[in-house]
GROMACS .gro file of C-alpha atoms in nm:
model
  501
    1MET     CA    1  -2.800   4.022  -7.018
    2ASP     CA    2  -2.596   4.320  -6.903
    3ILE     CA    3  -2.364   4.191  -6.629
    4ARG     CA    4  -2.178   4.516  -6.573
    5PRO     CA    5  -2.377   4.617  -6.264
    6PHE     CA    6  -2.281   4.293  -6.094
    7GLU     CA    7  -1.917   4.328  -6.199
    8THR     CA    8  -1.907   4.673  -6.047
    9ILE     CA    9  -2.030   4.538  -5.715
   10ALA     CA   10  -1.849   4.206  -5.705
   11GLY     CA   11  -1.517   4.357  -5.804
   12VAL     CA   12  -1.242   4.284  -6.051
   13GLY     CA   13  -1.185   3.913  -6.100
   14PHE     CA   14  -1.550   3.815  -6.043
   15ARG     CA   15  -1.671   3.820  -6.402
   16GLU     CA   16  -1.709   3.444  -6.382
   17LEU     CA   17  -1.928   3.483  -6.075
   18ALA     CA   18  -2.146   3.732  -6.260
   19GLN     CA   19  -2.188   3.482  -6.542
   20GLU     CA   20  -2.266   3.212  -6.288
   21LEU     CA   21  -2.538   3.433  -6.141
   22ILE     CA   22  -2.696   3.458  -6.486
   23ASN     CA   23  -2.667   3.085  -6.560
   24VAL     CA   24  -2.803   2.975  -6.224
   25GLY     CA   25  -3.070   3.245  -6.229
   26ALA     CA   26  -3.194   3.129  -6.568
   27THR     CA   27  -3.203   2.771  -6.441
   28TYR     CA   28  -3.422   2.864  -6.145
   29GLY     CA   29  -3.630   3.111  -6.341
   30ARG     CA   30  -3.513   3.395  -6.122
   31ILE     CA   31  -3.361   3.602  -6.403
   32SER     CA   32  -3.485   3.660  -6.756
   33ALA     CA   33  -3.228   3.621  -7.033
   34ASN     CA   34  -3.301   3.974  -7.153
   35GLU     CA   35  -3.321   4.139  -6.814
   36VAL     CA   36  -3.077   4.408  -6.708
   37LEU     CA   37  -2.985   4.368  -6.342
   38PRO     CA   38  -3.135   4.680  -6.189
   39ASP     CA   39  -2.950   4.765  -5.868
   40PRO     CA   40  -2.710   4.623  -5.607
   41THR     CA   41  -2.985   4.544  -5.357
   42THR     CA   42  -3.171   4.325  -5.606
   43ILE     CA   43  -2.850   4.156  -5.713
   44TYR     CA   44  -2.755   4.063  -5.360
   45ARG     CA   45  -3.108   3.946  -5.278
   46ARG     CA   46  -3.099   3.711  -5.576
   47CYS     CA   47  -2.753   3.595  -5.476
   48LYS     CA   48  -2.886   3.491  -5.137
   49ILE     CA   49  -3.185   3.309  -5.287
   50MET     CA   50  -2.971   3.115  -5.533
   51ALA     CA   51  -2.704   3.038  -5.273
   52SER     CA   52  -2.970   2.900  -5.039
   53GLU     CA   53  -3.117   2.675  -5.308
   54ARG     CA   54  -2.784   2.544  -5.429
   55ARG     CA   55  -2.652   2.495  -5.078
   56GLY     CA   56  -2.954   2.281  -4.995
   57GLY     CA   57  -2.873   2.048  -5.285
   58THR     CA   58  -2.509   2.028  -5.181
   59VAL     CA   59  -2.598   1.938  -4.822
   60GLU     CA   60  -2.833   1.661  -4.937
   61GLU     CA   61  -2.560   1.514  -5.158
   62ILE     CA   62  -2.315   1.519  -4.867
   63LYS     CA   63  -2.569   1.353  -4.634
   64GLU     CA   64  -2.610   1.070  -4.883
   65VAL     CA   65  -2.233   1.020  -4.899
   66MET     CA   66  -2.207   1.028  -4.518
   67SER     CA   67  -2.462   0.749  -4.487
   68LEU     CA   68  -2.185   0.510  -4.599
   69ILE     CA   69  -1.850   0.677  -4.533
   70ASN     CA   70  -1.685   0.946  -4.326
   71ILE     CA   71  -1.572   1.264  -4.499
   72GLY     CA   72  -1.321   1.545  -4.453
   73MET     CA   73  -1.379   1.904  -4.344
   74THR     CA   74  -1.156   2.204  -4.287
   75THR     CA   75  -1.219   2.525  -4.099
   76ASP     CA   76  -1.033   2.849  -4.054
   77MET     CA   77  -1.097   3.198  -3.919
   78TRP     CA   78  -1.029   3.543  -4.060
   79THR     CA   79  -1.092   3.907  -3.962
   80ASP     CA   80  -1.174   4.163  -4.229
   81ASP     CA   81  -0.957   4.473  -4.252
   82PHE     CA   82  -1.235   4.733  -4.238
   83ARG     CA   83  -1.498   4.640  -3.981
   84LYS     CA   84  -1.276   4.399  -3.788
   85MET     CA   85  -1.551   4.136  -3.804
   86SER     CA   86  -1.443   3.776  -3.760
   87TYR     CA   87  -1.555   3.506  -4.003
   88MET     CA   88  -1.539   3.128  -3.990
   89ALA     CA   89  -1.527   2.917  -4.307
   90ILE     CA   90  -1.619   2.548  -4.326
   91THR     CA   91  -1.519   2.352  -4.635
   92CYS     CA   92  -1.626   1.993  -4.700
   93TYR     CA   93  -1.441   1.726  -4.900
   94TYR     CA   94  -1.599   1.403  -5.016
   95VAL     CA   95  -1.575   1.136  -5.284
   96THR     CA   96  -1.906   1.063  -5.455
   97PRO     CA   97  -2.032   0.711  -5.540
   98THR     CA   98  -1.897   0.774  -5.892
   99PHE     CA   99  -1.551   0.839  -5.742
  100GLU     CA  100  -1.544   1.211  -5.806
  101LEU     CA  101  -1.363   1.420  -5.546
  102LYS     CA  102  -1.556   1.733  -5.452
  103SER     CA  103  -1.451   2.031  -5.243
  104LYS     CA  104  -1.740   2.254  -5.135
  105LEU     CA  105  -1.739   2.570  -4.929
  106LEU     CA  106  -2.037   2.511  -4.702
  107THR     CA  107  -2.048   2.843  -4.522
  108THR     CA  108  -1.858   3.160  -4.438
  109THR     CA  109  -2.031   3.272  -4.123
  110CYS     CA  110  -1.976   3.575  -3.904
  111PHE     CA  111  -1.829   3.448  -3.578
  112PRO     CA  112  -2.030   3.560  -3.273
  113ASN     CA  113  -1.892   3.837  -3.060
  114HIS     CA  114  -1.734   3.593  -2.816
  115ALA     CA  115  -1.378   3.504  -2.726
  116LYS     CA  116  -1.232   3.258  -2.977
  117THR     CA  117  -1.185   2.984  -2.721
  118GLY     CA  118  -1.191   2.615  -2.803
  119ASP     CA  119  -1.537   2.575  -2.647
  120ASN     CA  120  -1.684   2.867  -2.843
  121ILE     CA  121  -1.535   2.748  -3.172
  122ARG     CA  122  -1.672   2.396  -3.115
  123LYS     CA  123  -2.018   2.530  -3.033
  124GLU     CA  124  -2.020   2.749  -3.344
  125LEU     CA  125  -1.915   2.458  -3.566
  126GLN     CA  126  -2.199   2.248  -3.422
  127GLN     CA  127  -2.441   2.538  -3.459
  128GLN     CA  128  -2.358   2.588  -3.824
  129LEU     CA  129  -2.351   2.221  -3.924
  130VAL     CA  130  -2.655   2.100  -3.730
  131THR     CA  131  -2.887   2.396  -3.674
  132VAL     CA  132  -2.813   2.606  -3.982
  133LEU     CA  133  -2.717   2.350  -4.247
  134GLY     CA  134  -2.936   2.066  -4.119
  135PHE     CA  135  -2.687   1.784  -4.070
  136ASP     CA  136  -2.755   1.510  -3.816
  137ALA     CA  137  -2.648   1.588  -3.459
  138SER     CA  138  -2.378   1.320  -3.484
  139VAL     CA  139  -2.214   1.485  -3.785
  140MET     CA  140  -1.900   1.586  -3.594
  141ASN     CA  141  -1.830   1.219  -3.521
  142ASN     CA  142  -1.837   1.133  -3.891
  143VAL     CA  143  -1.581   1.391  -4.001
  144VAL     CA  144  -1.201   1.397  -4.009
  145TRP     CA  145  -1.106   1.760  -3.949
  146VAL     CA  146  -0.795   1.910  -4.108
  147THR     CA  147  -0.683   2.244  -3.965
  148ASP     CA  148  -0.384   2.448  -3.865
  149GLN     CA  149  -0.226   2.397  -3.525
  150GLY     CA  150  -0.378   2.702  -3.355
  151ALA     CA  151  -0.420   2.612  -2.989
  152ASN     CA  152  -0.786   2.718  -2.981
  153VAL     CA  153  -0.878   2.521  -3.294
  154VAL     CA  154  -0.694   2.212  -3.170
  155ALA     CA  155  -0.877   2.243  -2.836
  156ALA     CA  156  -1.212   2.281  -3.015
  157LEU     CA  157  -1.162   1.960  -3.212
  158ARG     CA  158  -0.999   1.753  -2.939
  159PRO     CA  159  -1.308   1.528  -2.895
  160TYR     CA  160  -1.306   1.446  -3.268
  161ARG     CA  161  -1.075   1.303  -3.532
  162HIS     CA  162  -0.825   1.567  -3.633
  163GLN     CA  163  -0.528   1.585  -3.871
  164ALA     CA  164  -0.276   1.869  -3.883
  165CYS     CA  165  -0.266   2.065  -4.207
  166GLN     CA  166   0.057   1.966  -4.385
  167ASP     CA  167   0.090   2.307  -4.547
  168HIS     CA  168   0.092   2.475  -4.206
  169LEU     CA  169   0.338   2.221  -4.069
  170TYR     CA  170   0.587   2.288  -4.349
  171ASN     CA  171   0.535   2.659  -4.302
  172THR     CA  172   0.627   2.609  -3.935
  173VAL     CA  173   0.940   2.417  -4.033
  174LEU     CA  174   1.049   2.701  -4.261
  175ARG     CA  175   0.964   2.966  -4.002
  176HIS     CA  176   1.192   2.808  -3.742
  177ALA     CA  177   1.469   2.695  -3.975
  178LEU     CA  178   1.492   3.039  -4.140
  179ASN     CA  179   1.465   3.243  -3.821
  180ILE     CA  180   1.666   3.555  -3.904
  181ASP     CA  181   1.789   3.625  -3.552
  182GLU     CA  182   1.925   3.274  -3.512
  183LEU     CA  183   2.075   3.267  -3.862
  184ALA     CA  184   2.254   3.595  -3.794
  185GLU     CA  185   2.448   3.424  -3.515
  186VAL     CA  186   2.545   3.100  -3.691
  187VAL     CA  187   2.540   3.180  -4.067
  188PRO     CA  188   2.541   3.560  -4.102
  189GLU     CA  189   2.590   3.544  -4.480
  190VAL     CA  190   2.252   3.370  -4.514
  191ALA     CA  191   2.076   3.617  -4.284
  192GLU     CA  192   2.230   3.906  -4.476
  193THR     CA  193   2.110   3.766  -4.809
  194LEU     CA  194   1.755   3.713  -4.683
  195LEU     CA  195   1.732   4.061  -4.534
  196GLY     CA  196   1.893   4.213  -4.842
  197ALA     CA  197   1.646   4.036  -5.073
  198LYS     CA  198   1.348   4.155  -4.872
  199ALA     CA  199   1.472   4.516  -4.868
  200LEU     CA  200   1.554   4.506  -5.239
  201VAL     CA  201   1.204   4.391  -5.340
  202ARG     CA  202   1.045   4.652  -5.117
  203TYR     CA  203   1.254   4.926  -5.284
  204LEU     CA  204   1.176   4.802  -5.635
  205LYS     CA  205   0.803   4.801  -5.561
  206GLN     CA  206   0.794   5.141  -5.392
  207SER     CA  207   1.012   5.312  -5.655
  208GLY     CA  208   0.824   5.165  -5.950
  209LEU     CA  209   1.146   5.020  -6.095
  210VAL     CA  210   0.985   4.676  -6.102
  211SER     CA  211   0.802   4.784  -6.420
  212GLN     CA  212   1.138   4.808  -6.598
  213LEU     CA  213   1.224   4.443  -6.535
  214PRO     CA  214   1.127   4.162  -6.778
  215ARG     CA  215   0.956   3.974  -6.493
  216THR     CA  216   0.816   4.095  -6.164
  217VAL     CA  217   0.976   4.030  -5.829
  218LYS     CA  218   0.770   3.894  -5.540
  219GLN     CA  219   0.751   4.015  -5.183
  220MET     CA  220   0.795   3.796  -4.878
  221ALA     CA  221   0.478   3.762  -4.673
  222GLU     CA  222   0.526   3.804  -4.301
  223THR     CA  223   0.353   3.479  -4.206
  224ARG     CA  224   0.386   3.271  -4.523
  225TYR     CA  225   0.743   3.145  -4.518
  226SER     CA  226   0.687   2.957  -4.843
  227THR     CA  227   0.710   3.300  -5.005
  228VAL     CA  228   1.081   3.316  -4.914
  229PHE     CA  229   1.147   3.078  -5.202
  230LEU     CA  230   0.924   3.277  -5.440
  231THR     CA  231   1.105   3.602  -5.352
  232LEU     CA  232   1.452   3.455  -5.395
  233GLU     CA  233   1.361   3.277  -5.717
  234SER     CA  234   1.209   3.592  -5.865
  235ILE     CA  235   1.529   3.790  -5.788
  236GLN     CA  236   1.747   3.516  -5.934
  237SER     CA  237   1.543   3.509  -6.256
  238VAL     CA  238   1.614   3.880  -6.326
  239HIS     CA  239   1.950   3.911  -6.153
  240ALA     CA  240   2.146   4.020  -6.462
  241GLU     CA  241   1.884   4.277  -6.566
  242LEU     CA  242   1.853   4.397  -6.209
  243GLN     CA  243   2.226   4.444  -6.178
  244GLU     CA  244   2.235   4.645  -6.501
  245LEU     CA  245   1.936   4.861  -6.400
  246LEU     CA  246   2.074   4.949  -6.058
  247GLN     CA  247   2.419   5.015  -6.197
  248SER     CA  248   2.274   5.262  -6.448
  249ARG     CA  249   2.121   5.451  -6.156
  250GLY     CA  250   2.431   5.437  -5.941
  251GLU     CA  251   2.254   5.210  -5.692
  252SER     CA  252   2.455   4.890  -5.722
  253ALA     CA  253   2.495   4.888  -5.345
  254ARG     CA  254   2.134   4.772  -5.313
  255LEU     CA  255   2.241   4.433  -5.450
  256ARG     CA  256   2.555   4.410  -5.239
  257ASP     CA  257   2.393   4.222  -4.951
  258VAL     CA  258   2.238   3.960  -5.181
  259SER     CA  259   2.519   3.708  -5.233
  260PRO     CA  260   2.479   3.533  -5.573
  261ASP     CA  261   2.620   3.208  -5.432
  262VAL     CA  262   2.395   3.207  -5.127
  263LEU     CA  263   2.100   3.308  -5.343
  264ALA     CA  264   2.158   3.020  -5.586
  265PHE     CA  265   2.192   2.766  -5.305
  266LEU     CA  266   1.880   2.881  -5.120
  267VAL     CA  267   1.668   2.874  -5.436
  268GLU     CA  268   1.766   2.516  -5.517
  269PHE     CA  269   1.748   2.403  -5.155
  270LEU     CA  270   1.401   2.552  -5.090
  271ARG     CA  271   1.248   2.445  -5.423
  272PRO     CA  272   1.139   2.096  -5.302
  273PHE     CA  273   0.964   2.256  -5.001
  274SER     CA  274   0.773   2.483  -5.237
  275ASP     CA  275   0.685   2.188  -5.462
  276ALA     CA  276   0.560   1.987  -5.163
  277GLN     CA  277   0.336   2.266  -5.036
  278LYS     CA  278   0.199   2.335  -5.382
  279GLU     CA  279   0.107   1.971  -5.442
  280LEU     CA  280  -0.034   1.909  -5.095
  281GLU     CA  281  -0.260   2.217  -5.125
  282GLY     CA  282  -0.453   2.066  -5.418
  283ASP     CA  283  -0.829   2.022  -5.385
  284LYS     CA  284  -0.909   1.878  -5.728
  285TYR     CA  285  -0.729   1.550  -5.667
  286PRO     CA  286  -0.656   1.328  -5.363
  287THR     CA  287  -0.358   1.444  -5.157
  288LEU     CA  288  -0.346   1.239  -4.837
  289HIS     CA  289  -0.143   0.960  -5.001
  290LEU     CA  290   0.129   1.211  -5.093
  291VAL     CA  291   0.214   1.297  -4.732
  292VAL     CA  292   0.442   0.999  -4.671
  293LEU     CA  293   0.642   1.040  -4.991
  294TRP     CA  294   0.694   1.415  -4.951
  295ALA     CA  295   0.801   1.373  -4.589
  296ASN     CA  296   1.062   1.116  -4.690
  297LYS     CA  297   1.176   1.318  -4.990
  298LEU     CA  298   1.236   1.632  -4.785
  299LYS     CA  299   1.412   1.448  -4.503
  300ASN     CA  300   1.643   1.286  -4.758
  301HIS     CA  301   1.694   1.624  -4.924
  302CYS     CA  302   1.817   1.769  -4.594
  303GLN     CA  303   2.070   1.496  -4.522
  304PRO     CA  304   2.435   1.613  -4.494
  305ASP     CA  305   2.627   1.639  -4.820
  306VAL     CA  306   3.007   1.613  -4.819
  307ALA     CA  307   3.020   1.882  -5.088
  308ASP     CA  308   2.841   2.139  -4.869
  309THR     CA  309   3.011   2.453  -4.750
  310PRO     CA  310   2.979   2.528  -4.376
  311TYR     CA  311   2.676   2.758  -4.416
  312GLN     CA  312   2.504   2.507  -4.648
  313ALA     CA  313   2.555   2.228  -4.395
  314VAL     CA  314   2.400   2.445  -4.122
  315ILE     CA  315   2.094   2.524  -4.335
  316ARG     CA  316   2.039   2.156  -4.418
  317GLN     CA  317   2.073   2.050  -4.055
  318ARG     CA  318   1.837   2.319  -3.926
  319HIS     CA  319   1.567   2.213  -4.171
  320LEU     CA  320   1.622   1.844  -4.097
  321ASP     CA  321   1.593   1.903  -3.722
  322TRP     CA  322   1.263   2.086  -3.760
  323LEU     CA  323   1.128   1.829  -4.007
  324MET     CA  324   1.193   1.557  -3.751
  325LYS     CA  325   1.016   1.760  -3.482
  326LYS     CA  326   0.710   1.869  -3.678
  327ILE     CA  327   0.635   1.617  -3.955
  328GLN     CA  328   0.487   1.304  -3.802
  329ILE     CA  329   0.332   1.032  -4.016
  330GLN     CA  330  -0.013   0.941  -3.882
  331PRO     CA  331  -0.201   0.609  -3.926
  332LEU     CA  332  -0.436   0.763  -4.183
  333HIS     CA  333  -0.137   0.873  -4.394
  334LYS     CA  334  -0.011   0.514  -4.392
  335ILE     CA  335  -0.347   0.370  -4.494
  336ALA     CA  336  -0.366   0.629  -4.771
  337ILE     CA  337  -0.038   0.517  -4.926
  338PHE     CA  338  -0.143   0.153  -4.890
  339LEU     CA  339  -0.445   0.244  -5.102
  340TRP     CA  340  -0.213   0.384  -5.370
  341PRO     CA  341  -0.169   0.067  -5.579
  342LYS     CA  342   0.183   0.161  -5.694
  343PHE     CA  343   0.303   0.155  -5.334
  344ASN     CA  344   0.075  -0.101  -5.167
  345GLN     CA  345   0.372  -0.320  -5.070
  346LEU     CA  346   0.465  -0.041  -4.826
  347ARG     CA  347   0.839  -0.085  -4.880
  348MET     CA  348   0.911   0.246  -4.704
  349PHE     CA  349   0.802   0.089  -4.373
  350THR     CA  350   0.939  -0.190  -4.155
  351LEU     CA  351   0.781  -0.535  -4.163
  352ALA     CA  352   0.612  -0.467  -3.829
  353GLU     CA  353   0.470  -0.138  -3.959
  354ARG     CA  354   0.341  -0.306  -4.277
  355THR     CA  355   0.165  -0.572  -4.071
  356ASP     CA  356   0.008  -0.306  -3.850
  357ILE     CA  357  -0.115  -0.102  -4.149
  358GLN     CA  358  -0.277  -0.406  -4.308
  359GLN     CA  359  -0.438  -0.491  -3.975
  360GLN     CA  360  -0.585  -0.141  -3.956
  361VAL     CA  361  -0.728  -0.189  -4.305
  362ARG     CA  362  -0.881  -0.523  -4.205
  363ILE     CA  363  -1.042  -0.365  -3.899
  364GLN     CA  364  -1.206  -0.098  -4.114
  365ILE     CA  365  -1.321  -0.354  -4.370
  366ASN     CA  366  -1.481  -0.559  -4.091
  367ARG     CA  367  -1.664  -0.248  -3.971
  368PHE     CA  368  -1.802  -0.195  -4.319
  369ARG     CA  369  -1.917  -0.557  -4.333
  370GLU     CA  370  -2.074  -0.544  -3.987
  371GLY     CA  371  -2.262  -0.230  -4.085
  372GLU     CA  372  -2.391  -0.395  -4.401
  373ASP     CA  373  -2.495  -0.706  -4.207
  374ALA     CA  374  -2.681  -0.492  -3.954
  375ARG     CA  375  -2.866  -0.307  -4.231
  376ARG     CA  376  -2.962  -0.634  -4.402
  377GLN     CA  377  -3.081  -0.777  -4.071
  378GLU     CA  378  -3.293  -0.468  -4.005
  379GLN     CA  379  -3.445  -0.485  -4.352
  380SER     CA  380  -3.514  -0.856  -4.311
  381THR     CA  381  -3.680  -0.798  -3.974
  382GLN     CA  382  -3.901  -0.523  -4.113
  383SER     CA  383  -4.002  -0.718  -4.422
  384GLY     CA  384  -4.064  -1.041  -4.230
  385SER     CA  385  -4.264  -0.907  -3.937
  386GLY     CA  386  -4.597  -0.939  -4.122
  387ALA     CA  387  -4.529  -1.295  -4.230
  388VAL     CA  388  -4.445  -1.402  -3.874
  389ALA     CA  389  -4.769  -1.257  -3.740
  390ALA     CA  390  -4.972  -1.438  -4.005
  391ALA     CA  391  -4.809  -1.771  -3.933
  392GLY     CA  392  -4.915  -1.775  -3.568
  393PRO     CA  393  -4.700  -1.825  -3.255
  394ALA     CA  394  -4.332  -1.903  -3.287
  395PRO     CA  395  -4.229  -2.270  -3.251
  396LYS     CA  396  -4.138  -2.386  -2.900
  397ARG     CA  397  -3.768  -2.344  -2.820
  398ARG     CA  398  -3.584  -2.674  -2.757
  399ALA     CA  399  -3.430  -2.727  -2.411
  400LEU     CA  400  -3.071  -2.740  -2.537
  401ALA     CA  401  -3.099  -2.469  -2.800
  402GLU     CA  402  -2.893  -2.231  -2.586
  403PHE     CA  403  -2.585  -2.448  -2.643
  404GLU     CA  404  -2.640  -2.441  -3.015
  405ASP     CA  405  -2.626  -2.062  -3.001
  406ALA     CA  406  -2.313  -2.059  -2.789
  407TRP     CA  407  -2.105  -2.355  -2.915
  408GLU     CA  408  -2.229  -2.465  -3.256
  409ASN     CA  409  -1.958  -2.479  -3.523
  410VAL     CA  410  -1.902  -2.147  -3.699
  411ARG     CA  411  -1.755  -2.113  -4.047
  412VAL     CA  412  -1.532  -1.803  -4.059
  413GLU     CA  413  -1.505  -1.642  -4.400
  414ASN     CA  414  -1.189  -1.440  -4.452
  415GLU     CA  415  -1.339  -1.218  -4.718
  416ASP     CA  416  -1.134  -0.916  -4.605
  417THR     CA  417  -0.809  -1.114  -4.625
  418ASP     CA  418  -0.903  -1.242  -4.970
  419GLU     CA  419  -0.981  -0.891  -5.091
  420ILE     CA  420  -0.652  -0.757  -4.958
  421GLN     CA  421  -0.461  -1.044  -5.115
  422VAL     CA  422  -0.631  -0.986  -5.449
  423TYR     CA  423  -0.540  -0.620  -5.427
  424LEU     CA  424  -0.176  -0.698  -5.348
  425SER     CA  425  -0.156  -0.942  -5.638
  426LEU     CA  426  -0.257  -0.684  -5.898
  427ASN     CA  427   0.000  -0.514  -6.121
  428PRO     CA  428  -0.140  -0.162  -6.158
  429THR     CA  429  -0.057   0.079  -6.437
  430MET     CA  430  -0.092   0.431  -6.305
  431GLU     CA  431   0.034   0.783  -6.348
  432ALA     CA  432   0.343   0.860  -6.141
  433ASP     CA  433   0.178   1.131  -5.932
  434GLY     CA  434  -0.131   0.930  -5.843
  435ARG     CA  435  -0.370   1.183  -5.994
  436ASP     CA  436  -0.572   0.896  -6.144
  437LEU     CA  437  -0.620   0.717  -5.811
  438LEU     CA  438  -0.996   0.754  -5.799
  439SER     CA  439  -1.033   0.638  -6.158
  440TRP     CA  440  -0.838   0.324  -6.070
  441TRP     CA  441  -1.061   0.249  -5.771
  442LYS     CA  442  -1.372   0.314  -5.975
  443GLN     CA  443  -1.256   0.055  -6.229
  444HIS     CA  444  -1.186  -0.200  -5.953
  445GLU     CA  445  -1.492  -0.138  -5.735
  446THR     CA  446  -1.659  -0.462  -5.846
  447THR     CA  447  -1.349  -0.670  -5.767
  448LEU     CA  448  -1.256  -0.486  -5.447
  449PRO     CA  449  -1.582  -0.339  -5.314
  450LEU     CA  450  -1.478  -0.295  -4.950
  451LEU     CA  451  -1.135  -0.154  -5.028
  452ALA     CA  452  -1.290   0.078  -5.286
  453ARG     CA  453  -1.528   0.205  -5.022
  454LEU     CA  454  -1.234   0.257  -4.786
  455ALA     CA  455  -1.051   0.445  -5.062
  456ARG     CA  456  -1.350   0.677  -5.102
  457MET     CA  457  -1.344   0.750  -4.730
  458VAL     CA  458  -0.968   0.798  -4.694
  459PHE     CA  459  -0.928   1.014  -5.004
  460SER     CA  460  -1.213   1.237  -4.884
  461VAL     CA  461  -0.963   1.373  -4.631
  462PRO     CA  462  -0.733   1.646  -4.767
  463ALA     CA  463  -0.371   1.688  -4.663
  464SER     CA  464  -0.416   2.063  -4.631
  465SER     CA  465  -0.678   2.313  -4.514
  466SER     CA  466  -0.582   2.562  -4.784
  467SER     CA  467  -0.932   2.568  -4.938
  468SER     CA  468  -1.070   2.749  -4.635
  469GLU     CA  469  -0.785   2.998  -4.663
  470ARG     CA  470  -0.863   3.054  -5.030
  471ALA     CA  471  -1.218   3.142  -4.932
  472PHE     CA  472  -1.081   3.426  -4.723
  473SER     CA  473  -0.865   3.545  -5.010
  474ALA     CA  474  -1.184   3.583  -5.211
  475ALA     CA  475  -1.353   3.744  -4.910
  476GLY     CA  476  -1.084   4.009  -4.905
  477ARG     CA  477  -1.182   4.106  -5.259
  478VAL     CA  478  -1.552   4.120  -5.171
  479ILE     CA  479  -1.525   4.316  -4.846
  480GLU     CA  480  -1.324   4.608  -4.976
  481GLU     CA  481  -1.335   4.979  -4.896
  482ARG     CA  482  -1.635   5.045  -5.123
  483ARG     CA  483  -1.838   4.759  -4.977
  484THR     CA  484  -1.779   4.771  -4.604
  485GLY     CA  485  -2.155   4.773  -4.541
  486LEU     CA  486  -2.222   4.425  -4.684
  487ALA     CA  487  -2.428   4.211  -4.449
  488PRO     CA  488  -2.251   3.890  -4.336
  489GLU     CA  489  -2.520   3.674  -4.502
  490THR     CA  490  -2.457   3.856  -4.831
  491VAL     CA  491  -2.084   3.791  -4.804
  492ASP     CA  492  -2.162   3.424  -4.736
  493ALA     CA  493  -2.390   3.401  -5.042
  494VAL     CA  494  -2.141   3.566  -5.279
  495LEU     CA  495  -1.854   3.348  -5.160
  496PHE     CA  496  -2.066   3.032  -5.181
  497LEU     CA  497  -2.164   3.105  -5.541
  498HIS     CA  498  -1.806   3.197  -5.630
  499ASP     CA  499  -1.686   2.863  -5.493
  500ALA     CA  500  -1.969   2.670  -5.662
  501LYS     CA  501  -1.910   2.810  -6.009
   0.00000   0.00000   0.00000
């Protein structure tokens, strides 16, 4: 099949999506193997048909998972550059019964022409999940939402379970700790280096000199403070070549404000922050259990060092202060690290905290058991109703039977305690980064069925909402100057198929 027509429409970087269109189309009998896609209108129509069919299957799979456990969802909003239309993305995370973590973009919908208040955002989320996608009306109660800390989004999700996106929290830490105006007053050499680096990269890009360097240099994004590290690191990696190039042009002064010593310190100091954000943004592996360790690592990294110069000590303290203000470990983070077998002794917490975490786990296990008992009772009642009718009237109740119900001896089975104790007694062999967590729980599901079910639920919650942001990065490549007339439902279909490939 000739996929060039689709490539022309979908844009550079979407060849895989074009191939996906062919593969899925052949599966559904929509496209012949020898057919040449005729025109954009037909292509987009088929995109919408295939997206609808595949989305239906995804929703049914998620409903089945939600019948036993809660799941994670993220949402974010974005406005396109051309028509100034607002879009809302909803991404779902869940662990299947075979312990496979899935991240699925459910929808990228055009937000109604209303103010983006908390009430309007909540209503649109409910509209999309219940009315459009067909989830049960109680779906919002069975989701842990992970979003940025925008006041309107936080207000929208206030009635529901909500976790702050760790990526956004660390971005906030960096934004405050590296505030140029404040740095200029207390450590002017650092402010000068940051401003000099930003101006230097801008000049290299605009002049075209970047093409003469062995590696490219990266610009700082206005709102993504994690890019400060990327910019500084990229300058450091070509510093010698850059110095030689500018000197040959009589422009050495452009490097004057970028202090090599300050540059080297900032690169090494900010590297762990970049590593933390990169790892916590993952959507192919569980991330919630990493929150506690990264928070502790970065707080330790920012502790005072007797070898620091005055400006280095200020930078460490500013970052430590903002880490203490913004990074708060939540109960779900603690349960997540308890479910990481390598750290289930919880040695990073006090004895009182460990006891509380285990108690929270026991409460959840009891809820699972009560739910199973209720389902068994319902099934027993339904299956036994015919037999009772055939046997005639029920036997007469004895006069003192009420005391049997209230006071008769009860044998309490501590199955949850036994399961936790078995778990704590194991000596797990795992990868250091915990990437094989779900494989471990799959192997131990028979031995630890309730804890394994809890692990599926907890690790369905991501540490970051970056997947919804990535959807908008793709959207920016779809809604470009040549395709400003795309209908919102077409944008949704293309992005859904791109995510599902």
